[in-house]
Amino acid sequence: MVRKILAIVILIPLALAMIALAVANRTAVIVSFDPFNPASPAFAVPVPLYVLALILLAVGVVAGGMAAWFEQKKWRRKARRLEAEVRAARAEAGALRRRVEVAEMQPSAPPMALRPPAA
Protein backbone atom coordinates (compact mmCIF):
# COMPACT_ATOMS: atom_id res chain seq x y z
CA MET A 1 0.00 0.00 0.00
CA VAL A 2 2.75 2.43 0.99
CA ARG A 3 4.78 1.40 -2.07
CA LYS A 4 1.83 2.19 -4.37
CA ILE A 5 1.28 5.59 -2.77
CA LEU A 6 4.98 6.39 -2.96
CA ALA A 7 5.07 5.33 -6.61
CA ILE A 8 2.10 7.56 -7.38
CA VAL A 9 3.60 10.51 -5.50
CA ILE A 10 6.90 10.16 -7.39
CA LEU A 11 5.89 8.83 -10.81
CA ILE A 12 3.00 11.17 -11.61
CA PRO A 13 5.01 14.41 -11.09
CA LEU A 14 7.96 12.85 -12.93
CA ALA A 15 5.76 11.90 -15.88
CA LEU A 16 4.24 15.39 -15.94
CA ALA A 17 7.69 16.97 -15.91
CA MET A 18 8.82 14.74 -18.78
CA ILE A 19 5.71 15.61 -20.80
CA ALA A 20 6.29 19.32 -20.16
CA LEU A 21 9.94 18.92 -21.24
CA ALA A 22 8.88 17.16 -24.44
CA VAL A 23 6.28 19.81 -25.31
CA ALA A 24 8.60 22.74 -24.55
CA ASN A 25 11.58 21.28 -26.47
CA ARG A 26 10.13 19.98 -29.71
CA THR A 27 12.53 21.90 -31.92
CA ALA A 28 15.26 19.92 -33.60
CA VAL A 29 18.90 20.33 -32.67
CA ILE A 30 21.79 19.19 -34.80
CA VAL A 31 23.84 16.41 -33.22
CA SER A 32 27.23 16.29 -34.92
CA PHE A 33 29.79 13.56 -34.64
CA ASP A 34 32.52 15.43 -36.53
CA PRO A 35 34.74 17.38 -34.11
CA PHE A 36 37.13 18.53 -36.85
CA ASN A 37 34.71 20.38 -39.14
CA PRO A 38 31.86 21.95 -37.14
CA ALA A 39 30.76 24.21 -40.03
CA SER A 40 29.82 21.32 -42.32
CA PRO A 41 30.01 18.07 -40.39
CA ALA A 42 30.41 14.79 -42.22
CA PHE A 43 27.73 13.14 -40.10
CA ALA A 44 25.02 15.18 -38.41
CA VAL A 45 21.55 14.20 -37.28
CA PRO A 46 18.67 16.57 -36.46
CA VAL A 47 16.97 15.26 -33.31
CA PRO A 48 14.31 16.87 -31.09
CA LEU A 49 15.93 18.11 -27.89
CA TYR A 50 13.70 16.06 -25.58
CA VAL A 51 14.61 12.86 -27.46
CA LEU A 52 18.29 13.69 -27.08
CA ALA A 53 17.79 14.35 -23.34
CA LEU A 54 15.92 11.06 -22.85
CA ILE A 55 18.55 9.10 -24.80
CA LEU A 56 21.34 10.64 -22.73
CA LEU A 57 19.41 9.89 -19.52
CA ALA A 58 18.94 6.26 -20.55
CA VAL A 59 22.62 5.91 -21.47
CA GLY A 60 23.58 7.38 -18.09
CA VAL A 61 21.32 4.97 -16.21
CA VAL A 62 22.73 1.98 -18.11
CA ALA A 63 26.32 3.14 -17.60
CA GLY A 64 25.73 3.69 -13.87
CA GLY A 65 24.08 0.28 -13.52
CA MET A 66 26.99 -1.41 -15.26
CA ALA A 67 29.51 0.43 -13.08
CA ALA A 68 27.65 -0.64 -9.92
CA TRP A 69 27.42 -4.23 -11.19
CA PHE A 70 31.16 -4.39 -11.89
CA GLU A 71 31.92 -2.80 -8.50
CA GLN A 72 29.85 -5.45 -6.69
CA LYS A 73 31.69 -8.35 -8.37
CA LYS A 74 33.85 -9.05 -5.33
CA TRP A 75 30.79 -9.24 -3.06
CA ARG A 76 28.97 -11.62 -5.40
CA ARG A 77 32.07 -13.84 -5.59
CA LYS A 78 32.35 -13.87 -1.78
CA ALA A 79 28.64 -14.69 -1.43
CA ARG A 80 28.98 -17.64 -3.84
CA ARG A 81 32.01 -18.95 -1.93
CA LEU A 82 30.26 -18.65 1.44
CA GLU A 83 27.14 -20.29 0.04
CA ALA A 84 29.23 -23.26 -1.12
CA GLU A 85 30.83 -23.49 2.34
CA VAL A 86 27.40 -23.44 4.00
CA ARG A 87 26.18 -26.22 1.67
CA ALA A 88 29.26 -28.32 2.52
CA ALA A 89 28.82 -27.70 6.25
CA ARG A 90 25.14 -28.67 6.09
CA ALA A 91 25.98 -31.85 4.21
CA GLU A 92 28.66 -32.73 6.78
CA ALA A 93 26.27 -31.99 9.66
CA GLY A 94 23.63 -34.22 8.06
CA ALA A 95 26.13 -37.06 7.65
CA LEU A 96 27.25 -36.73 11.27
CA ARG A 97 23.64 -36.64 12.43
CA ARG A 98 22.91 -39.87 10.55
CA ARG A 99 26.01 -41.51 12.08
CA VAL A 100 24.84 -40.53 15.57
CA GLU A 101 21.36 -41.92 14.91
CA VAL A 102 22.81 -45.22 13.67
CA ALA A 103 25.14 -45.42 16.69
CA GLU A 104 22.24 -44.80 19.08
CA MET A 105 20.18 -47.59 17.48
CA GLN A 106 22.91 -50.20 17.96
CA PRO A 107 23.01 -51.89 21.37
CA SER A 108 25.94 -50.77 23.41
CA ALA A 109 28.62 -53.28 24.37
CA PRO A 110 28.73 -54.29 28.06
CA PRO A 111 31.52 -52.83 30.17
CA MET A 112 34.85 -54.70 30.23
CA ALA A 113 34.28 -56.16 33.72
CA LEU A 114 31.03 -57.83 32.67
CA ARG A 115 32.37 -59.45 29.52
CA PRO A 116 33.13 -63.15 29.67
CA PRO A 117 36.81 -64.04 29.36
CA ALA A 118 37.97 -64.80 25.87
CA ALA A 119 38.70 -68.49 25.34
MMTF fields as JSON, N, C-alpha, C and O atoms, coordinates in Angstrom:
{
  "mmtfVersion": "1.0.0",
  "mmtfProducer": "UNKNOWN",
  "numBonds": 475,
  "numAtoms": 476,
  "numGroups": 119,
  "numChains": 1,
  "numModels": 1,
  "chainsPerModel": [1],
  "groupsPerChain": [119],
  "chainIdList": ["A"],
  "bondAtomList": [4, 2, 8, 6, 12, 10, 16, 14, 20, 18, 24, 22, 28, 26, 32, 30, 36, 34, 40, 38, 44, 42, 48, 46, 52, 50, 56, 54, 60, 58, 64, 62, 68, 66, 72, 70, 76, 74, 80, 78, 84, 82, 88, 86, 92, 90, 96, 94, 100, 98, 104, 102, 108, 106, 112, 110, 116, 114, 120, 118, 124, 122, 128, 126, 132, 130, 136, 134, 140, 138, 144, 142, 148, 146, 152, 150, 156, 154, 160, 158, 164, 162, 168, 166, 172, 170, 176, 174, 180, 178, 184, 182, 188, 186, 192, 190, 196, 194, 200, 198, 204, 202, 208, 206, 212, 210, 216, 214, 220, 218, 224, 222, 228, 226, 232, 230, 236, 234, 240, 238, 244, 242, 248, 246, 252, 250, 256, 254, 260, 258, 264, 262, 268, 266, 272, 270, 276, 274, 280, 278, 284, 282, 288, 286, 292, 290, 296, 294, 300, 298, 304, 302, 308, 306, 312, 310, 316, 314, 320, 318, 324, 322, 328, 326, 332, 330, 336, 334, 340, 338, 344, 342, 348, 346, 352, 350, 356, 354, 360, 358, 364, 362, 368, 366, 372, 370, 376, 374, 380, 378, 384, 382, 388, 386, 392, 390, 396, 394, 400, 398, 404, 402, 408, 406, 412, 410, 416, 414, 420, 418, 424, 422, 428, 426, 432, 430, 436, 434, 440, 438, 444, 442, 448, 446, 452, 450, 456, 454, 460, 458, 464, 462, 468, 466, 472, 470],
  "bondOrderList": [1, 1, 1, 1, 1, 1, 1, 1, 1, 1, 1, 1, 1, 1, 1, 1, 1, 1, 1, 1, 1, 1, 1, 1, 1, 1, 1, 1, 1, 1, 1, 1, 1, 1, 1, 1, 1, 1, 1, 1, 1, 1, 1, 1, 1, 1, 1, 1, 1, 1, 1, 1, 1, 1, 1, 1, 1, 1, 1, 1, 1, 1, 1, 1, 1, 1, 1, 1, 1, 1, 1, 1, 1, 1, 1, 1, 1, 1, 1, 1, 1, 1, 1, 1, 1, 1, 1, 1, 1, 1, 1, 1, 1, 1, 1, 1, 1, 1, 1, 1, 1, 1, 1, 1, 1, 1, 1, 1, 1, 1, 1, 1, 1, 1, 1, 1, 1, 1],
  "groupList": [{"groupName": "MET", "atomNameList": ["N", "CA", "C", "O"], "elementList": ["N", "C", "C", "O"], "formalChargeList": [0, 0, 0, 0], "bondAtomList": [1, 0, 2, 1, 3, 2], "bondOrderList": [1, 1, 2], "singleLetterCode": "M", "chemCompType": "L-PEPTIDE LINKING"}, {"groupName": "VAL", "atomNameList": ["N", "CA", "C", "O"], "elementList": ["N", "C", "C", "O"], "formalChargeList": [0, 0, 0, 0], "bondAtomList": [1, 0, 2, 1, 3, 2], "bondOrderList": [1, 1, 2], "singleLetterCode": "V", "chemCompType": "L-PEPTIDE LINKING"}, {"groupName": "ARG", "atomNameList": ["N", "CA", "C", "O"], "elementList": ["N", "C", "C", "O"], "formalChargeList": [0, 0, 0, 0], "bondAtomList": [1, 0, 2, 1, 3, 2], "bondOrderList": [1, 1, 2], "singleLetterCode": "R", "chemCompType": "L-PEPTIDE LINKING"}, {"groupName": "LYS", "atomNameList": ["N", "CA", "C", "O"], "elementList": ["N", "C", "C", "O"], "formalChargeList": [0, 0, 0, 0], "bondAtomList": [1, 0, 2, 1, 3, 2], "bondOrderList": [1, 1, 2], "singleLetterCode": "K", "chemCompType": "L-PEPTIDE LINKING"}, {"groupName": "ILE", "atomNameList": ["N", "CA", "C", "O"], "elementList": ["N", "C", "C", "O"], "formalChargeList": [0, 0, 0, 0], "bondAtomList": [1, 0, 2, 1, 3, 2], "bondOrderList": [1, 1, 2], "singleLetterCode": "I", "chemCompType": "L-PEPTIDE LINKING"}, {"groupName": "LEU", "atomNameList": ["N", "CA", "C", "O"], "elementList": ["N", "C", "C", "O"], "formalChargeList": [0, 0, 0, 0], "bondAtomList": [1, 0, 2, 1, 3, 2], "bondOrderList": [1, 1, 2], "singleLetterCode": "L", "chemCompType": "L-PEPTIDE LINKING"}, {"groupName": "ALA", "atomNameList": ["N", "CA", "C", "O"], "elementList": ["N", "C", "C", "O"], "formalChargeList": [0, 0, 0, 0], "bondAtomList": [1, 0, 2, 1, 3, 2], "bondOrderList": [1, 1, 2], "singleLetterCode": "A", "chemCompType": "L-PEPTIDE LINKING"}, {"groupName": "PRO", "atomNameList": ["N", "CA", "C", "O"], "elementList": ["N", "C", "C", "O"], "formalChargeList": [0, 0, 0, 0], "bondAtomList": [1, 0, 2, 1, 3, 2], "bondOrderList": [1, 1, 2], "singleLetterCode": "P", "chemCompType": "L-PEPTIDE LINKING"}, {"groupName": "ASN", "atomNameList": ["N", "CA", "C", "O"], "elementList": ["N", "C", "C", "O"], "formalChargeList": [0, 0, 0, 0], "bondAtomList": [1, 0, 2, 1, 3, 2], "bondOrderList": [1, 1, 2], "singleLetterCode": "N", "chemCompType": "L-PEPTIDE LINKING"}, {"groupName": "THR", "atomNameList": ["N", "CA", "C", "O"], "elementList": ["N", "C", "C", "O"], "formalChargeList": [0, 0, 0, 0], "bondAtomList": [1, 0, 2, 1, 3, 2], "bondOrderList": [1, 1, 2], "singleLetterCode": "T", "chemCompType": "L-PEPTIDE LINKING"}, {"groupName": "SER", "atomNameList": ["N", "CA", "C", "O"], "elementList": ["N", "C", "C", "O"], "formalChargeList": [0, 0, 0, 0], "bondAtomList": [1, 0, 2, 1, 3, 2], "bondOrderList": [1, 1, 2], "singleLetterCode": "S", "chemCompType": "L-PEPTIDE LINKING"}, {"groupName": "PHE", "atomNameList": ["N", "CA", "C", "O"], "elementList": ["N", "C", "C", "O"], "formalChargeList": [0, 0, 0, 0], "bondAtomList": [1, 0, 2, 1, 3, 2], "bondOrderList": [1, 1, 2], "singleLetterCode": "F", "chemCompType": "L-PEPTIDE LINKING"}, {"groupName": "ASP", "atomNameList": ["N", "CA", "C", "O"], "elementList": ["N", "C", "C", "O"], "formalChargeList": [0, 0, 0, 0], "bondAtomList": [1, 0, 2, 1, 3, 2], "bondOrderList": [1, 1, 2], "singleLetterCode": "D", "chemCompType": "L-PEPTIDE LINKING"}, {"groupName": "TYR", "atomNameList": ["N", "CA", "C", "O"], "elementList": ["N", "C", "C", "O"], "formalChargeList": [0, 0, 0, 0], "bondAtomList": [1, 0, 2, 1, 3, 2], "bondOrderList": [1, 1, 2], "singleLetterCode": "Y", "chemCompType": "L-PEPTIDE LINKING"}, {"groupName": "GLY", "atomNameList": ["N", "CA", "C", "O"], "elementList": ["N", "C", "C", "O"], "formalChargeList": [0, 0, 0, 0], "bondAtomList": [1, 0, 2, 1, 3, 2], "bondOrderList": [1, 1, 2], "singleLetterCode": "G", "chemCompType": "PEPTIDE LINKING"}, {"groupName": "TRP", "atomNameList": ["N", "CA", "C", "O"], "elementList": ["N", "C", "C", "O"], "formalChargeList": [0, 0, 0, 0], "bondAtomList": [1, 0, 2, 1, 3, 2], "bondOrderList": [1, 1, 2], "singleLetterCode": "W", "chemCompType": "L-PEPTIDE LINKING"}, {"groupName": "GLU", "atomNameList": ["N", "CA", "C", "O"], "elementList": ["N", "C", "C", "O"], "formalChargeList": [0, 0, 0, 0], "bondAtomList": [1, 0, 2, 1, 3, 2], "bondOrderList": [1, 1, 2], "singleLetterCode": "E", "chemCompType": "L-PEPTIDE LINKING"}, {"groupName": "GLN", "atomNameList": ["N", "CA", "C", "O"], "elementList": ["N", "C", "C", "O"], "formalChargeList": [0, 0, 0, 0], "bondAtomList": [1, 0, 2, 1, 3, 2], "bondOrderList": [1, 1, 2], "singleLetterCode": "Q", "chemCompType": "L-PEPTIDE LINKING"}],
  "groupTypeList": [0, 1, 2, 3, 4, 5, 6, 4, 1, 4, 5, 4, 7, 5, 6, 5, 6, 0, 4, 6, 5, 6, 1, 6, 8, 2, 9, 6, 1, 4, 1, 10, 11, 12, 7, 11, 8, 7, 6, 10, 7, 6, 11, 6, 1, 7, 1, 7, 5, 13, 1, 5, 6, 5, 4, 5, 5, 6, 1, 14, 1, 1, 6, 14, 14, 0, 6, 6, 15, 11, 16, 17, 3, 3, 15, 2, 2, 3, 6, 2, 2, 5, 16, 6, 16, 1, 2, 6, 6, 2, 6, 16, 6, 14, 6, 5, 2, 2, 2, 1, 16, 1, 6, 16, 0, 17, 7, 10, 6, 7, 7, 0, 6, 5, 2, 7, 7, 6, 6],
  "groupIdList": [1, 2, 3, 4, 5, 6, 7, 8, 9, 10, 11, 12, 13, 14, 15, 16, 17, 18, 19, 20, 21, 22, 23, 24, 25, 26, 27, 28, 29, 30, 31, 32, 33, 34, 35, 36, 37, 38, 39, 40, 41, 42, 43, 44, 45, 46, 47, 48, 49, 50, 51, 52, 53, 54, 55, 56, 57, 58, 59, 60, 61, 62, 63, 64, 65, 66, 67, 68, 69, 70, 71, 72, 73, 74, 75, 76, 77, 78, 79, 80, 81, 82, 83, 84, 85, 86, 87, 88, 89, 90, 91, 92, 93, 94, 95, 96, 97, 98, 99, 100, 101, 102, 103, 104, 105, 106, 107, 108, 109, 110, 111, 112, 113, 114, 115, 116, 117, 118, 119],
  "secStructList": [7, 2, 2, 2, 2, 2, 2, 2, 2, 2, 2, 2, 2, 2, 2, 2, 2, 2, 2, 2, 2, 2, 2, 2, 6, 7, 1, 3, 3, 3, 3, 3, 7, 7, 1, 1, 7, 1, 1, 1, 7, 1, 1, 3, 3, 3, 3, 3, 2, 2, 2, 2, 2, 2, 2, 2, 2, 2, 2, 2, 2, 2, 2, 2, 2, 2, 2, 2, 2, 2, 2, 6, 2, 2, 2, 2, 2, 2, 2, 2, 2, 2, 2, 2, 2, 2, 2, 2, 2, 2, 2, 2, 2, 2, 2, 2, 2, 2, 2, 2, 2, 2, 2, 2, 2, 1, 7, 7, 7, 7, 7, 4, 4, 4, 1, 7, 7, 7, 7],
  "xCoordList": [0.832, 0.0, 0.88, 0.673, 1.859, 2.754, 3.578, 3.837, 3.986, 4.778, 3.974, 4.517, 2.678, 1.832, 1.67, 1.745, 1.449, 1.284, 2.575, 2.55, 3.689, 4.984, 5.247, 5.76, 4.9, 5.074, 4.206, 4.646, 2.996, 2.1, 2.639, 2.634, 3.1, 3.604, 4.857, 5.083, 5.663, 6.897, 6.677, 7.127, 5.992, 5.888, 4.98, 5.284, 3.898, 3.004, 3.684, 3.644, 4.303, 5.008, 6.177, 6.442, 6.866, 7.962, 7.441, 8.036, 6.358, 5.762, 5.285, 5.467, 4.679, 4.238, 5.413, 5.326, 6.506, 7.695, 8.286, 8.734, 8.294, 8.817, 7.932, 8.442, 6.626, 5.708, 5.901, 5.917, 6.05, 6.293, 7.617, 7.699, 8.642, 9.935, 9.793, 10.352, 9.059, 8.88, 8.106, 8.445, 7.077, 6.28, 7.078, 6.985, 7.85, 8.601, 9.828, 10.306, 10.345, 11.583, 11.372, 12.07, 10.409, 10.128, 11.013, 11.071, 11.696, 12.525, 13.724, 14.238, 14.148, 15.255, 16.588, 16.744, 17.53, 18.902, 19.783, 19.458, 20.877, 21.791, 22.806, 23.532, 22.85, 23.842, 24.916, 24.662, 26.128, 27.225, 28.261, 28.599, 28.75, 29.791, 31.118, 31.966, 31.293, 32.519, 33.168, 32.804, 34.131, 34.737, 35.721, 36.12, 36.118, 37.135, 36.563, 37.263, 35.313, 34.71, 33.311, 32.33, 33.192, 31.862, 30.979, 29.756, 31.569, 30.757, 29.94, 28.745, 30.555, 29.819, 30.245, 31.146, 29.604, 30.01, 29.737, 28.803, 30.571, 30.41, 29.174, 28.495, 28.891, 27.727, 27.01, 27.542, 25.824, 25.022, 23.578, 23.084, 22.924, 21.546, 20.695, 21.025, 19.604, 18.674, 17.751, 17.06, 17.753, 16.972, 16.245, 16.832, 14.97, 14.309, 15.073, 15.597, 15.126, 15.929, 15.477, 16.314, 14.169, 13.703, 14.113, 14.386, 14.16, 14.605, 16.075, 16.477, 16.882, 18.293, 18.47, 19.307, 17.688, 17.792, 17.405, 18.067, 16.342, 15.918, 16.933, 17.175, 17.527, 18.554, 19.764, 20.295, 20.197, 21.343, 21.041, 21.917, 19.819, 19.414, 19.46, 19.959, 18.938, 18.936, 20.365, 20.679, 21.227, 22.618, 23.297, 24.075, 23.01, 23.583, 23.116, 23.905, 21.847, 21.324, 21.974, 22.354, 22.101, 22.726, 24.197, 24.683, 24.906, 26.325, 26.498, 27.408, 25.656, 25.727, 25.408, 26.047, 24.422, 24.081, 25.214, 25.503, 25.858, 26.989, 28.156, 28.812, 28.418, 29.505, 29.237, 30.146, 28.003, 27.653, 27.77, 28.233, 27.353, 27.417, 28.863, 29.183, 29.75, 31.159, 31.792, 32.667, 31.365, 31.922, 31.513, 32.256, 30.35, 29.851, 30.33, 29.902, 31.22, 31.689, 32.338, 32.104, 33.154, 33.847, 32.864, 33.098, 31.777, 30.788, 29.999, 29.681, 29.672, 28.967, 29.841, 29.35, 31.144, 32.072, 32.163, 32.143, 32.265, 32.351, 31.066, 31.119, 29.923, 28.642, 28.546, 28.066, 28.998, 28.976, 29.888, 29.526, 31.076, 32.01, 31.422, 31.488, 30.851, 30.26, 29.048, 28.81, 28.285, 27.137, 27.595, 26.964, 28.691, 29.233, 29.73, 29.527, 30.373, 30.833, 29.662, 29.739, 28.579, 27.398, 26.791, 26.402, 26.706, 26.18, 27.031, 26.493, 28.358, 29.258, 29.097, 29.081, 28.979, 28.82, 27.488, 27.42, 26.44, 25.144, 25.188, 24.627, 25.858, 25.98, 26.766, 26.387, 27.853, 28.657, 27.856, 27.927, 27.096, 26.272, 25.21, 24.923, 24.626, 23.632, 24.246, 23.646, 25.453, 26.131, 26.448, 26.249, 26.933, 27.246, 25.983, 25.999, 24.902, 23.641, 23.167, 22.686, 23.306, 22.912, 23.805, 23.321, 25.102, 26.013, 25.624, 25.666, 25.248, 24.841, 23.557, 23.43, 22.605, 21.356, 21.609, 21.015, 22.491, 22.805, 23.498, 23.203, 24.415, 25.136, 24.187, 24.363, 23.193, 22.239, 21.317, 20.833, 21.061, 20.184, 20.873, 20.205, 22.196, 22.914, 23.022, 23.232, 22.875, 23.011, 24.458, 25.404, 24.584, 25.938, 26.576, 25.889, 27.891, 28.624, 28.677, 28.751, 28.639, 28.728, 30.108, 31.069, 30.215, 31.517, 32.497, 32.086, 33.784, 34.854, 34.718, 34.969, 34.34, 34.284, 33.189, 33.304, 32.137, 31.035, 31.201, 30.4, 32.179, 32.374, 32.959, 33.789, 32.532, 33.134, 34.558, 34.872, 35.415, 36.806, 36.864, 36.093, 37.799, 37.972, 38.614, 39.55, 38.16, 38.703, 39.791, 40.342],
  "yCoordList": [-1.186, 0.0, 1.254, 2.17, 1.28, 2.434, 2.551, 3.653, 1.407, 1.403, 1.986, 2.731, 1.656, 2.194, 3.7, 4.439, 4.148, 5.587, 6.324, 7.382, 5.771, 6.386, 6.423, 7.416, 5.353, 5.333, 6.389, 7.053, 6.545, 7.556, 8.951, 9.807, 9.19, 10.512, 10.872, 12.045, 9.884, 10.163, 10.09, 10.972, 9.052, 8.826, 9.817, 10.202, 10.231, 11.174, 12.529, 13.035, 13.147, 14.408, 14.23, 15.118, 13.106, 12.85, 12.732, 13.289, 12.025, 11.897, 13.252, 13.566, 14.053, 15.389, 16.272, 17.032, 16.184, 16.972, 16.529, 17.365, 15.223, 14.743, 15.16, 15.485, 15.156, 15.609, 17.095, 17.526, 17.886, 19.323, 19.564, 20.455, 18.8, 18.919, 18.592, 19.291, 17.55, 17.163, 18.219, 18.508, 18.794, 19.809, 21.1, 21.739, 21.486, 22.737, 22.647, 23.672, 21.442, 21.283, 20.392, 19.395, 20.76, 19.976, 20.353, 19.617, 21.472, 21.9, 20.969, 20.412, 20.824, 19.921, 20.616, 21.808, 19.861, 20.33, 19.419, 18.252, 19.956, 19.186, 18.501, 19.161, 17.18, 16.407, 16.016, 15.279, 16.528, 16.294, 15.383, 15.507, 14.468, 13.556, 13.823, 12.936, 15.048, 15.433, 16.591, 17.746, 16.304, 17.381, 18.24, 19.303, 17.812, 18.532, 19.578, 20.52, 19.426, 20.375, 20.741, 20.201, 21.643, 21.954, 22.738, 22.715, 23.426, 24.211, 23.297, 23.525, 22.286, 21.324, 19.918, 19.335, 19.387, 18.071, 16.964, 17.042, 15.935, 14.789, 13.972, 13.422, 13.896, 13.137, 13.955, 14.173, 14.397, 15.184, 14.698, 14.347, 14.685, 14.202, 15.244, 15.649, 15.689, 16.566, 15.722, 14.823, 16.024, 15.264, 16.259, 17.269, 15.999, 16.869, 16.841, 15.804, 17.982, 18.109, 17.156, 16.605, 16.95, 16.062, 14.62, 13.87, 14.218, 12.863, 12.7, 11.678, 13.726, 13.693, 13.601, 12.836, 14.377, 14.348, 12.975, 12.46, 12.379, 11.061, 9.982, 9.07, 10.074, 9.1, 9.209, 8.199, 10.443, 10.636, 10.167, 9.621, 10.374, 9.886, 8.36, 7.78, 7.715, 6.258, 5.709, 4.727, 6.343, 5.906, 6.072, 5.212, 7.16, 7.376, 6.347, 5.885, 5.982, 4.969, 3.615, 2.907, 3.257, 1.977, 1.971, 0.988, 3.069, 3.137, 3.068, 2.393, 3.742, 3.687, 2.301, 1.831, 1.643, 0.282, -0.689, -1.56, -0.541, -1.413, -1.156, -2.098, 0.11, 0.434, -0.162, -0.707, -0.061, -0.637, -2.155, -2.765, -2.772, -4.225, -4.696, -5.671, -4.005, -4.395, -4.145, -4.903, -3.099, -2.797, -3.853, -4.11, -4.462, -5.446, -6.857, -7.804, -7.016, -8.347, -9.086, -10.28, -8.377, -9.048, -9.54, -10.575, -8.818, -9.239, -10.433, -11.329, -10.467, -11.623, -12.867, -13.953, -12.72, -13.844, -14.373, -15.584, -13.462, -13.874, -14.574, -15.561, -14.075, -14.695, -16.1, -17.009, -16.297, -17.643, -18.593, -19.745, -18.111, -18.946, -19.336, -20.497, -18.358, -18.648, -19.562, -20.397, -19.412, -20.291, -21.731, -22.665, -21.912, -23.258, -23.834, -25.018, -23.018, -23.485, -23.89, -24.895, -23.117, -23.444, -24.76, -25.594, -24.956, -26.217, -27.402, -28.435, -27.25, -28.324, -28.589, -29.743, -27.527, -27.699, -28.373, -29.205, -28.024, -28.674, -30.148, -30.992, -30.449, -31.853, -32.637, -33.755, -32.062, -32.727, -32.905, -33.957, -31.886, -31.989, -33.071, -33.807, -33.172, -34.218, -35.605, -36.522, -35.759, -37.059, -37.418, -38.561, -36.47, -36.732, -37.06, -37.922, -36.377, -36.636, -38.063, -38.751, -38.505, -39.87, -40.892, -41.928, -40.6, -41.512, -41.62, -42.711, -40.512, -40.53, -41.336, -42.113, -41.165, -41.919, -43.415, -44.218, -43.791, -45.217, -45.752, -46.863, -44.976, -45.421, -45.563, -46.459, -44.7, -44.797, -45.997, -46.526, -46.44, -47.586, -48.911, -49.877, -48.967, -50.196, -50.388, -49.431, -51.66, -51.892, -51.652, -51.988, -51.073, -50.77, -52.028, -52.891, -52.127, -53.281, -53.189, -52.087, -54.34, -54.289, -53.818, -53.942, -53.284, -52.829, -53.996, -55.157, -53.69, -54.704, -55.702, -56.891, -55.267, -56.158, -57.18, -58.267, -56.908, -57.835, -58.767, -59.689, -58.576, -59.446, -60.778, -60.823, -61.851, -63.148, -63.208, -62.593, -63.941, -64.037, -64.713, -65.621, -64.238, -64.798, -66.169, -66.333, -67.138, -68.487, -68.747, -69.848],
  "zCoordList": [0.0, 0.0, 0.0, -0.796, 0.901, 0.992, -0.288, -0.771, -0.831, -2.066, -3.221, -4.037, -3.3, -4.37, -4.224, -5.206, -3.0, -2.77, -3.094, -3.723, -2.67, -2.956, -4.455, -4.97, -5.155, -6.606, -7.274, -8.212, -6.804, -7.377, -7.095, -7.98, -5.88, -5.502, -6.302, -6.601, -6.647, -7.395, -8.899, -9.631, -9.372, -10.808, -11.533, -12.662, -10.932, -11.614, -11.822, -12.944, -10.815, -11.092, -12.07, -12.881, -12.0, -12.93, -14.358, -15.281, -14.547, -15.88, -16.39, -17.566, -15.527, -15.94, -16.32, -17.284, -15.58, -15.912, -17.243, -18.029, -17.506, -18.779, -19.948, -21.021, -19.757, -20.804, -21.065, -22.218, -20.0, -20.162, -20.88, -21.725, -20.566, -21.243, -22.726, -23.571, -23.044, -24.438, -25.222, -26.369, -24.619, -25.312, -25.491, -26.539, -24.496, -24.555, -25.462, -25.948, -25.699, -26.468, -27.686, -27.867, -28.51, -29.711, -30.884, -31.869, -30.803, -31.924, -32.071, -31.101, -33.325, -33.604, -33.344, -33.608, -32.828, -32.666, -33.517, -33.738, -33.98, -34.804, -33.899, -33.155, -33.966, -33.224, -34.227, -35.18, -33.992, -34.924, -34.291, -33.114, -35.107, -34.635, -35.343, -35.438, -35.838, -36.533, -35.781, -36.003, -34.888, -34.106, -34.902, -34.426, -36.092, -36.85, -37.807, -38.177, -38.208, -39.143, -38.657, -39.169, -37.683, -37.141, -38.116, -37.982, -39.089, -40.029, -40.938, -41.124, -41.494, -42.324, -41.911, -42.513, -40.901, -40.385, -41.393, -42.191, -41.339, -42.224, -41.841, -42.707, -40.554, -40.098, -39.032, -37.944, -39.344, -38.407, -38.485, -39.556, -37.355, -37.278, -36.569, -35.454, -37.193, -36.465, -35.571, -36.05, -34.285, -33.306, -32.408, -32.02, -32.064, -31.085, -29.757, -29.35, -29.102, -27.888, -26.79, -26.075, -26.64, -25.579, -25.854, -24.916, -27.126, -27.458, -27.096, -26.539, -27.423, -27.077, -25.566, -25.086, -24.808, -23.343, -22.794, -21.893, -23.329, -22.854, -23.218, -22.427, -24.405, -24.797, -23.878, -23.418, -23.612, -22.73, -21.307, -20.635, -20.848, -19.523, -19.473, -18.509, -20.515, -20.549, -20.599, -19.926, -21.394, -21.473, -20.11, -19.698, -19.42, -18.088, -17.079, -16.255, -17.131, -16.21, -16.484, -15.551, -17.758, -18.108, -17.695, -17.134, -17.972, -17.6, -16.081, -15.598, -15.336, -13.872, -13.342, -12.4, -13.941, -13.522, -13.795, -12.974, -14.949, -15.261, -14.313, -13.868, -14.003, -13.083, -11.7, -11.074, -11.227, -9.925, -9.961, -8.997, -11.069, -11.19, -11.158, -10.478, -11.895, -11.888, -10.521, -10.102, -9.826, -8.505, -7.477, -6.53, -7.652, -6.69, -6.986, -6.326, -7.979, -8.369, -7.206, -7.015, -6.429, -5.326, -4.267, -3.644, -4.057, -3.056, -3.559, -2.778, -4.856, -5.403, -5.348, -5.042, -5.645, -5.589, -4.157, -3.935, -3.19, -1.784, -1.348, -0.615, -1.787, -1.432, -2.005, -1.327, -3.252, -3.839, -3.067, -2.829, -2.674, -1.931, -0.573, -0.17, 0.122, 1.435, 1.313, 2.186, 0.245, 0.037, -0.178, 0.317, -0.914, -1.116, 0.209, 0.48, 1.032, 2.338, 3.223, 3.929, 3.191, 3.997, 3.525, 4.343, 2.184, 1.668, 2.133, 2.53, 2.085, 2.516, 4.01, 4.438, 4.803, 6.253, 6.578, 7.484, 5.852, 6.093, 5.718, 6.416, 4.614, 4.213, 5.258, 5.607, 5.757, 6.782, 8.067, 8.702, 8.451, 9.661, 9.493, 10.436, 8.304, 8.058, 8.143, 8.704, 7.583, 7.652, 9.091, 9.501, 9.854, 11.266, 12.056, 12.935, 11.741, 12.43, 12.149, 13.049, 10.889, 10.554, 11.271, 11.728, 11.368, 12.081, 13.544, 14.112, 14.165, 15.574, 15.729, 16.676, 14.817, 14.908, 14.771, 15.492, 13.846, 13.673, 14.92, 15.361, 15.493, 16.691, 17.878, 18.704, 17.973, 19.082, 18.926, 19.927, 17.702, 17.477, 17.808, 18.174, 17.684, 17.965, 19.475, 20.22, 19.923, 21.372, 21.788, 21.076, 22.935, 23.407, 23.978, 24.524, 23.847, 24.372, 25.892, 26.436, 26.598, 28.062, 28.49, 27.731, 29.684, 30.168, 30.223, 30.238, 30.253, 30.233, 31.387, 31.189, 32.547, 33.725, 33.549, 34.115, 32.806, 32.666, 31.496, 31.34, 30.686, 29.52, 29.967, 30.875, 29.337, 29.671, 29.145, 28.126, 29.828, 29.357, 28.003, 27.692, 27.218, 25.869, 25.981, 26.763, 25.247, 25.342, 24.367, 24.335]
}
